[in-house]
Short mmCIF file of C-alpha atoms and ligand atoms in Angstrom, two decimals:
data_model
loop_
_atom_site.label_atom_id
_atom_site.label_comp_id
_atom_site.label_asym_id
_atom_site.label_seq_id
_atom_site.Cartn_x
_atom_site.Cartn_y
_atom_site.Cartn_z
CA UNK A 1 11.74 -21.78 -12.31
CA UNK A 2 10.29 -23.06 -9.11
CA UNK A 3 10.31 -19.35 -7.56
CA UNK A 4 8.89 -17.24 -10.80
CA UNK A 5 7.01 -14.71 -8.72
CA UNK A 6 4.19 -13.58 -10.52
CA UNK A 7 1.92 -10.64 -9.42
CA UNK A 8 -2.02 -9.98 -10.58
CA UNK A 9 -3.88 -7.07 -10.49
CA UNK A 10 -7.66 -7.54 -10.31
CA UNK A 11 -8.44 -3.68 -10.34
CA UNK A 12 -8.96 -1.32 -7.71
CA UNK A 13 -6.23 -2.82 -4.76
CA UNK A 14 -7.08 -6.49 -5.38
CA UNK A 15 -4.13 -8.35 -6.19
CA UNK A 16 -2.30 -11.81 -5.67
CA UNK A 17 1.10 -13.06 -5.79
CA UNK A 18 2.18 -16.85 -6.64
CA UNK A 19 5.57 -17.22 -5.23
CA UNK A 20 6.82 -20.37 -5.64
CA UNK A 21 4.15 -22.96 -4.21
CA UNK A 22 2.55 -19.72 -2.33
CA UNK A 23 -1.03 -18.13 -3.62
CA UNK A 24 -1.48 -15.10 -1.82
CA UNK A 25 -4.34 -12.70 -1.69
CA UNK A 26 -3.89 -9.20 -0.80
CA UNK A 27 -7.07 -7.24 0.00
CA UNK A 28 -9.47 -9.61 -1.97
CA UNK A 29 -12.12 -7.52 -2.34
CA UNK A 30 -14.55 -8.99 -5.32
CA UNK A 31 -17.99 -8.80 -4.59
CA UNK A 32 -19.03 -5.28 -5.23
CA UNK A 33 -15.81 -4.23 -6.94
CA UNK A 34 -16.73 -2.27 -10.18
CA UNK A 35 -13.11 -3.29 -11.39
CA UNK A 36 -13.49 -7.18 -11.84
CA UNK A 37 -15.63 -9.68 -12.88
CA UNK A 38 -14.30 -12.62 -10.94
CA UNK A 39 -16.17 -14.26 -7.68
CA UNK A 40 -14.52 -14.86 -4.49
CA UNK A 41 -15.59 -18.29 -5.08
CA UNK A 42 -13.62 -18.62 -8.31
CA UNK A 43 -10.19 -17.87 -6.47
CA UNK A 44 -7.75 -19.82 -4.78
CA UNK A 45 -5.44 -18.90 -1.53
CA UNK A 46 -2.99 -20.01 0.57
CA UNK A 47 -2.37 -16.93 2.62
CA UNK A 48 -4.47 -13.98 2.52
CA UNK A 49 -2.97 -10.46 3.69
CA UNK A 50 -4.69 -7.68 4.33
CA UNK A 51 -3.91 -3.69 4.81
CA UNK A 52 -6.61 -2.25 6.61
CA UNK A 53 -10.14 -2.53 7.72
CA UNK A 54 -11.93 -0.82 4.86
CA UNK A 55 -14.86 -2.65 3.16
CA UNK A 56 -12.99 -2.05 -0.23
CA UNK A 57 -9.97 -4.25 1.08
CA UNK A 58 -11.16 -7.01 3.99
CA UNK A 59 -13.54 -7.59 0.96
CA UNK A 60 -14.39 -11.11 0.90
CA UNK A 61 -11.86 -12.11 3.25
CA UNK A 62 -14.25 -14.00 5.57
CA UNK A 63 -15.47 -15.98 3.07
CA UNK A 64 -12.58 -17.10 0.71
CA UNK A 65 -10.66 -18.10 3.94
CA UNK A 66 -13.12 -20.21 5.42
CA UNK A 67 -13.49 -22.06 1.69
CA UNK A 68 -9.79 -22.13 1.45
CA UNK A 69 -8.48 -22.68 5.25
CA UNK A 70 -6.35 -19.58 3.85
CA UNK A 71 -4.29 -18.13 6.49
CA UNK A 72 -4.69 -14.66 6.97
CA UNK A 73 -1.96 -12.21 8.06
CA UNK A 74 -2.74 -8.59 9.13
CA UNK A 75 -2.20 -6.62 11.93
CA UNK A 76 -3.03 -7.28 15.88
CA UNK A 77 -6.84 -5.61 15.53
CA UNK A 78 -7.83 -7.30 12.38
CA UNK A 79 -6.52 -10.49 13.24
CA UNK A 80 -8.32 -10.83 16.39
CA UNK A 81 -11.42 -9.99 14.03
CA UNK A 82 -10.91 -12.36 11.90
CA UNK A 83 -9.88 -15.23 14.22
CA UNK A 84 -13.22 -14.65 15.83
CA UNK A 85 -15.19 -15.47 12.96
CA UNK A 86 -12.83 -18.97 12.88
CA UNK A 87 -10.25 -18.20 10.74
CA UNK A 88 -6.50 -18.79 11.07
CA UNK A 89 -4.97 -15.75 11.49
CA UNK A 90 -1.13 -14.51 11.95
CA UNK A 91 -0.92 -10.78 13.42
CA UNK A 92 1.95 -8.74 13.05
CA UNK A 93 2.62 -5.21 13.39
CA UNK A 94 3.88 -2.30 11.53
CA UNK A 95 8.13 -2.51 11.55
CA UNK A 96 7.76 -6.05 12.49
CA UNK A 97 8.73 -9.14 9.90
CA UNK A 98 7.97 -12.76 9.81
CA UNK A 99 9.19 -15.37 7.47
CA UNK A 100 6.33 -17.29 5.71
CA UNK A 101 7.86 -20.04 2.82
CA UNK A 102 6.79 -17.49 0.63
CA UNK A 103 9.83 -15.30 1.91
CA UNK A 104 10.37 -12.45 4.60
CA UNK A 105 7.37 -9.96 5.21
CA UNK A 106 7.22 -7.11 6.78
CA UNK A 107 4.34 -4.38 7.23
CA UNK A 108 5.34 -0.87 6.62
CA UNK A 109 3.30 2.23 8.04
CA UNK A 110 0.52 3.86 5.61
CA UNK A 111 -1.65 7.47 6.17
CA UNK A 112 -5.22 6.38 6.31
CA UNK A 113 -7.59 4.39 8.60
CA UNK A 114 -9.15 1.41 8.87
CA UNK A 115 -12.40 1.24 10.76
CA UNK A 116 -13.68 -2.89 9.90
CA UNK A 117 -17.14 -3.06 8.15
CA UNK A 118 -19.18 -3.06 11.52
CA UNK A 119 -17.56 -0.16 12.75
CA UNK A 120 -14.71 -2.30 14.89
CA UNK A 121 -11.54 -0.66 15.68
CA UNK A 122 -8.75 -1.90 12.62
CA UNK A 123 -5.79 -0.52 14.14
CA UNK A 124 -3.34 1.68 12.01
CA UNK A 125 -3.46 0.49 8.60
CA UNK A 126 -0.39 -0.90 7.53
CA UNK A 127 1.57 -1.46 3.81
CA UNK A 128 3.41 -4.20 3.27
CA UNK A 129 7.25 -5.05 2.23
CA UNK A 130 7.91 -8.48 0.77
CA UNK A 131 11.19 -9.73 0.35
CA UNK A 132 11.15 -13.46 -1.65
CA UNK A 133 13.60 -16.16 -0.85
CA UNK A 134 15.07 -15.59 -3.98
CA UNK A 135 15.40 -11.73 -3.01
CA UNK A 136 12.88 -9.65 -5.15
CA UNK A 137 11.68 -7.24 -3.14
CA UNK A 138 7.98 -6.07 -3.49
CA UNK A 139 6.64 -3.10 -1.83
CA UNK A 140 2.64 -2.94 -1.68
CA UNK A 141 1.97 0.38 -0.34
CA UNK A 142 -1.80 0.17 0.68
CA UNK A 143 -4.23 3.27 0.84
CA UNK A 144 -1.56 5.69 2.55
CA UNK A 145 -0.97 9.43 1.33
CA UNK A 146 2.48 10.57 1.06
CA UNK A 147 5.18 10.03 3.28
CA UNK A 148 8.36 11.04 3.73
CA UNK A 149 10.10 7.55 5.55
CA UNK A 150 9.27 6.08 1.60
CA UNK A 151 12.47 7.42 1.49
CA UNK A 152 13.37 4.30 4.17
CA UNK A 153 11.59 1.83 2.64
CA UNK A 154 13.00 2.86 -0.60
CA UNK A 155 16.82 1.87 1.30
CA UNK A 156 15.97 -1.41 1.21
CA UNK A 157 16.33 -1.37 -2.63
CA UNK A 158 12.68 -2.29 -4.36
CA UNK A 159 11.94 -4.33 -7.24
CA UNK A 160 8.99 -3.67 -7.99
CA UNK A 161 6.03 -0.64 -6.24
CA UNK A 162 2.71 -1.19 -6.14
CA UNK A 163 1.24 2.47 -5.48
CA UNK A 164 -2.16 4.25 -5.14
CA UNK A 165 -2.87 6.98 -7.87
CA UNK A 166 -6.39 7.90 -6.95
CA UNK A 167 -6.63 10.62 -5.18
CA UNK A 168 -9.04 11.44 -3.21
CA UNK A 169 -8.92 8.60 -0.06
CA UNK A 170 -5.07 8.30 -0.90
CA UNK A 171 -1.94 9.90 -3.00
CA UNK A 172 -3.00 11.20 -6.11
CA UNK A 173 -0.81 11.27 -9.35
CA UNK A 174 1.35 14.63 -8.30
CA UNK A 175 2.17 12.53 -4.75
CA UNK A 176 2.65 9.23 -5.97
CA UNK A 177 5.04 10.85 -8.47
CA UNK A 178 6.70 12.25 -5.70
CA UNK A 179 6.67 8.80 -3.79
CA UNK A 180 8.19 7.44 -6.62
CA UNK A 181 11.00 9.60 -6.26
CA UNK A 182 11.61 8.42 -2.20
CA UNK A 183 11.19 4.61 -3.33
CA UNK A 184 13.45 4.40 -6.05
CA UNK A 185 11.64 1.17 -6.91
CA UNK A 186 13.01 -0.61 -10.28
CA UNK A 187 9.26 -1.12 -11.51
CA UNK A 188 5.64 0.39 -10.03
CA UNK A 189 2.19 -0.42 -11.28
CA UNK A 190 -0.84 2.27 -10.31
CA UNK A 191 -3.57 1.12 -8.36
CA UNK A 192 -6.50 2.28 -6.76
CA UNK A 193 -7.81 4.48 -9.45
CA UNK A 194 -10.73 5.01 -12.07
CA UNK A 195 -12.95 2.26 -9.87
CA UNK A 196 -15.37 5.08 -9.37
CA UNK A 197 -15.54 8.17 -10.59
CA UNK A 198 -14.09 9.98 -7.89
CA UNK A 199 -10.32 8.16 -8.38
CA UNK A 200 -10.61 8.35 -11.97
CA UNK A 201 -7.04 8.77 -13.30
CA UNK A 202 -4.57 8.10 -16.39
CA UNK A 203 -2.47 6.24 -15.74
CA UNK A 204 -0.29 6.50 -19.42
CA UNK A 205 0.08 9.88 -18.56
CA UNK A 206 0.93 9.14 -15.54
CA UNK A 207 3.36 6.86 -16.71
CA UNK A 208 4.77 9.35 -19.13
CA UNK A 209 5.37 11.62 -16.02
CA UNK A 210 6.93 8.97 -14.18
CA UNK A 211 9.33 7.44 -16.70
CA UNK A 212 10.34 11.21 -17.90
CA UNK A 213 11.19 12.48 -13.93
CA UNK A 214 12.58 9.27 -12.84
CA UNK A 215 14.41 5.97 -13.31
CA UNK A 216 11.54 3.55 -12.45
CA UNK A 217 9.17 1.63 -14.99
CA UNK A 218 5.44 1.54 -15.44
CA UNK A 219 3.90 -1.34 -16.04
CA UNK A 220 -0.20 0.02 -16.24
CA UNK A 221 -1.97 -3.35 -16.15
CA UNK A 222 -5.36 -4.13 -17.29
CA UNK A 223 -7.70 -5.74 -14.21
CA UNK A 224 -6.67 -9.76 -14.61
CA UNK A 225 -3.11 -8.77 -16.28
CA UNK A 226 0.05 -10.25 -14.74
CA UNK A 227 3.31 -9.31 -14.15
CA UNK A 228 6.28 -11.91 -13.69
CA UNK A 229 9.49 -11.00 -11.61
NI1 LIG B 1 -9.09 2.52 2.64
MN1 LIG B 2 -9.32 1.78 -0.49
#
């Protein structure tokens, strides 16, 4: 099936997608992360997307871009960072979609900041909403704390969630439950948790929580498991 969309998680909020022909990165942050073993020379990327400024997500955008020739899609601020370091960039901005071949994507707002590694402005950080040509719809919330127009995002009817459990720098378990319940997603998978000790979390309980409360699925993946849609 030509457009099997598969997602990765890498650990922490490292992921990709293959859809179709399309390898994306989304905050490729590898050197460093606790999470993963894998080198940012050992991955491959068409596109590269990123949320927000923070070390722990630009991660080793600069360099897997200009090895790749990536294109890398963020918002205004963080686009005009990274096109002065000579990448290809494509900025967008939160309510606003493009269509890529890889389908229809939009970025969504997200609680948090985004201050760039040298202290440059980031703009607001952003999530972002991903709707295939075939129609899945993947949600990709970013570092964000609670908020209540989830419940808007959720309208757009969501495959699958991809949610921060931390705590700490975003929502925690009790909020991300609560998310869960705005989103309505069919599927979410945890992120952003037990990379350090301060976001360490479980997410089977988590999941038991989740699966009694609601009608969505968790899928808890291991750092280099995959999930096809
Ligand atoms: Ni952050
Ligand atoms: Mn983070």
């Amino acid at each position: 099936d030509a457009m099997e969309t598969i997602y990765t998680w890498y650990g922490h909020a490292t992921h990709s997608l293959k859809v179709g022909e399309s390898q994306l990165l989304i905050d490729p942050y590898f050197s460093g992360n606790p999470a993963t073993t894998l080198k940012p020379e050992q991955v491959s990327a068409d596109y590269i997307l990123i949320t927000h400024g923070h070390g722990d997500h630009i991660g080793d955008t600069v360099s897997i871009a200009k090895r790749t020739d990536a294109l890398c899609v963020s918002n205004a601020e963080i686009s005009a960072w990274l096109r002065d370091k000579g990448l290809r960039t494509h900025a967008q901005h939160i309510g606003g979609g493009h269509r890529y071949p890889f389908g229809y994507l939009k970025l969504t707002p997200a609680l948090h900041g985004s201050a760039l590694p040298d202290g440059s402005y980031g703009g607001n950080p952003a999530g972002f909403l991903l709707t295939t040509p075939d129609e899945k719809r993947i949600y990709i919330a970013g570092d964000t704390g609670l908020f209540g127009d989830m419940q808007l995002i959720g309208d757009e009817g969501i495959d699958l969630a991809v949610l921060p459990i931390g705590d700490n720098y975003t929502m925690g378990p009790d909020d991300a439950l609560r998310a869960v319940k705005l989103l309505r997603p069919k599927m979410v998978i945890p992120v952003h948790y037990n990379t350090w000790e301060v976001i360490a979390q479980d997410p089977q309980a988590w999941k038991v929580r989740i699966e009694a409360e609601t009608e969505s699925k968790v899928i808890v993946l291991a750092p280099g498991e995959s999930l096809s849609l």
